CSV table of C-alpha atoms in Angstrom, one decimal:
chain,number,residue,atom,x,y,z
A,214,MET,CA,0.0,0.0,0.0
A,215,LYS,CA,3.0,2.3,0.3
A,216,ASN,CA,3.8,2.1,-3.4
A,217,SER,CA,2.8,4.4,-6.1
A,218,LYS,CA,3.7,4.9,-9.7
A,219,THR,CA,4.1,8.4,-11.2
A,220,ILE,CA,3.4,8.8,-14.9
A,221,PRO,CA,4.6,12.1,-16.5
A,222,ILE,CA,1.9,13.7,-18.7
A,223,TYR,CA,3.1,16.2,-21.3
A,224,LYS,CA,1.6,19.7,-21.0
A,225,LYS,CA,3.2,22.0,-23.6
A,226,GLY,CA,6.5,23.3,-24.9
A,227,ASP,CA,9.7,21.5,-25.5
A,228,LYS,CA,9.1,17.7,-25.0
A,229,CYS,CA,12.8,17.3,-23.8
A,230,ASP,CA,12.3,19.7,-20.9
A,231,VAL,CA,11.1,17.8,-17.9
A,232,SER,CA,9.4,20.9,-16.4
A,233,ASN,CA,6.8,20.6,-19.3
A,234,TYR,CA,5.4,17.5,-17.8
A,235,ARG,CA,3.0,17.1,-14.9
A,236,PRO,CA,3.1,14.0,-12.7
A,237,VAL,CA,0.1,11.8,-12.4
A,238,SER,CA,0.3,9.4,-9.4
A,239,CYS,CA,-1.3,6.0,-9.7
A,240,VAL,CA,-2.2,5.4,-6.0
A,241,PRO,CA,-3.8,2.2,-5.0
A,242,THR,CA,-7.6,2.4,-4.5
A,243,VAL,CA,-7.3,1.4,-0.8
A,244,SER,CA,-5.1,4.4,-0.2
A,245,LYS,CA,-7.6,6.7,-1.8
A,246,VAL,CA,-10.4,5.3,0.3
A,247,LEU,CA,-8.3,5.7,3.5
A,248,GLU,CA,-7.3,9.2,2.6
A,249,SER,CA,-11.0,10.2,2.0
A,250,ILE,CA,-12.1,8.7,5.4
A,251,VAL,CA,-9.2,10.4,7.3
A,252,LEU,CA,-9.9,13.7,5.5
A,253,ASP,CA,-13.6,13.6,6.5
A,254,GLN,CA,-12.8,12.7,10.1
A,255,LEU,CA,-10.1,15.4,10.4
A,256,ALA,CA,-12.3,18.1,8.7
A,257,GLU,CA,-15.2,17.2,11.1
A,258,TYR,CA,-12.9,17.4,14.1
A,259,PHE,CA,-11.4,20.7,13.1
A,260,GLU,CA,-14.9,22.2,12.3
A,261,ALA,CA,-16.5,20.9,15.5
A,262,ASN,CA,-13.7,22.3,17.6
A,263,SER,CA,-13.5,25.6,15.8
A,264,LEU,CA,-9.8,25.1,15.1
A,265,LEU,CA,-9.7,26.8,11.7
A,266,PRO,CA,-9.6,30.6,11.3
A,267,GLN,CA,-12.8,32.2,10.0
A,268,GLN,CA,-10.7,33.7,7.2
A,269,GLN,CA,-9.9,30.3,5.8
A,270,HIS,CA,-12.2,29.5,2.9
A,271,GLY,CA,-10.3,26.8,1.1
A,272,PHE,CA,-11.2,23.1,1.6
A,273,ARG,CA,-14.1,23.9,3.9
A,274,PRO,CA,-17.8,23.0,3.4
A,275,GLY,CA,-20.0,25.9,2.3
A,276,ARG,CA,-17.0,28.1,1.4
A,277,SER,CA,-15.3,28.9,-1.9
A,278,THR,CA,-13.2,31.4,-3.7
A,279,THR,CA,-16.4,33.4,-4.1
A,280,THR,CA,-17.0,33.6,-0.3
A,281,ALA,CA,-13.3,34.4,0.2
A,282,LEU,CA,-13.5,37.3,-2.2
A,283,ALA,CA,-16.8,38.6,-0.7
A,284,SER,CA,-15.2,38.4,2.8
A,285,MET,CA,-12.1,40.3,1.6
A,286,VAL,CA,-14.1,43.0,-0.2
A,287,SER,CA,-16.3,43.5,2.9
A,288,GLU,CA,-13.2,43.9,5.1
A,289,TRP,CA,-11.6,46.3,2.6
A,290,SER,CA,-14.7,48.4,2.4
A,291,ARG,CA,-15.0,48.6,6.2
A,292,ASN,CA,-11.4,49.7,6.4
A,293,TYR,CA,-11.9,52.3,3.6
A,294,ASP,CA,-15.0,53.7,5.3
A,295,ALA,CA,-12.9,54.0,8.6
A,296,GLY,CA,-10.2,55.9,6.7
A,297,MET,CA,-7.7,53.0,7.0
A,298,ASN,CA,-5.4,51.7,4.3
A,299,THR,CA,-5.4,48.0,3.5
A,300,GLY,CA,-2.4,46.1,2.3
A,301,ILE,CA,-2.5,42.5,1.0
A,302,LEU,CA,0.0,39.8,0.2
A,303,LEU,CA,-0.8,37.1,-2.3
A,304,TRP,CA,1.1,33.9,-3.0
A,305,ASP,CA,0.6,30.7,-5.0
A,306,LEU,CA,0.2,27.7,-2.7
A,307,SER,CA,-0.5,25.2,-5.6
A,308,SER,CA,2.5,23.0,-4.6
A,309,ALA,CA,2.3,23.7,-0.9
A,310,PHE,CA,1.7,20.0,0.0
A,311,ASP,CA,5.0,19.1,-1.6
A,312,THR,CA,6.8,21.2,1.0
A,313,ILE,CA,5.1,19.9,4.2
A,314,ASP,CA,7.4,18.5,6.8
A,315,VAL,CA,5.6,15.4,8.2
A,316,GLU,CA,7.2,15.8,11.6
A,317,VAL,CA,5.9,19.4,11.9
A,318,LEU,CA,2.4,18.4,10.6
A,319,CYS,CA,2.2,15.6,13.2
A,320,ASP,CA,3.4,17.9,16.0
A,321,LYS,CA,0.7,20.4,15.0
A,322,LEU,CA,-2.0,17.7,14.9
A,323,ALA,CA,-1.0,16.7,18.4
A,324,LEU,CA,-1.1,20.3,19.5
A,325,TYR,CA,-4.6,20.6,18.2
A,326,GLY,CA,-5.7,17.6,20.3
A,327,VAL,CA,-5.7,14.8,17.7
A,328,SER,CA,-5.2,11.5,19.5
A,329,HIS,CA,-1.8,10.0,19.7
A,330,ASN,CA,-3.0,6.9,17.8
A,331,SER,CA,-4.3,9.0,15.0
A,332,VAL,CA,-1.1,11.1,14.8
A,333,SER,CA,1.0,7.9,14.8
A,334,TRP,CA,-1.1,6.4,12.0
A,335,ILE,CA,-0.9,9.6,9.9
A,336,HIS,CA,2.9,9.7,10.4
A,337,SER,CA,3.2,6.1,9.3
A,338,PHE,CA,1.0,6.7,6.3
A,339,LEU,CA,3.0,9.7,5.1
A,340,THR,CA,6.5,8.4,5.6
A,341,GLN,CA,8.7,5.6,4.2
A,342,ARG,CA,6.8,5.7,0.9
A,343,LYS,CA,8.2,4.4,-2.5
A,344,GLN,CA,7.7,6.1,-5.8
A,345,ILE,CA,8.5,4.7,-9.3
A,346,VAL,CA,8.3,6.8,-12.5
A,347,LYS,CA,7.1,5.1,-15.7
A,348,VAL,CA,7.9,6.5,-19.1
A,349,GLY,CA,6.6,4.4,-21.9
A,350,SER,CA,7.5,0.8,-20.9
A,351,SER,CA,10.5,1.9,-18.8
A,352,LEU,CA,10.4,2.1,-15.0
A,353,SER,CA,12.7,4.2,-12.9
A,354,ARG,CA,14.5,2.9,-9.8
A,355,PRO,CA,12.3,3.3,-6.7
A,356,THR,CA,12.7,6.6,-4.8
A,357,PHE,CA,11.9,6.5,-1.1
A,358,PHE,CA,10.6,9.5,0.8
């Protein structure tokens, strides 16, 4: 269950440039089902215990980019009416998951009150994984992470 194959899919541009390919991971179905169950349980726990900031709209039920934009415009308008300036910072988090430190994530989950057994399971699920890249009929050597 800790194995996955990554198949690079061509996007555009020079076919010899590896940055013009996007990876598609072929994850076992059992892993997908487990991830879905854990996500539902964690989301319910965080919502029930009000552990997420009101300003977070992504990956929350009943919220979207539209609600995020409406919230921001409302706050900016209040600030403008009060004679205040508003500054904003924007950044792209599209690859943020790739940079998550599993140890830090598990420490944070424990800090938020997630049970020791659950944190241990999540740590085990996210570590010591093997990845193989397939191009045509050729397979790469396994990479462990």
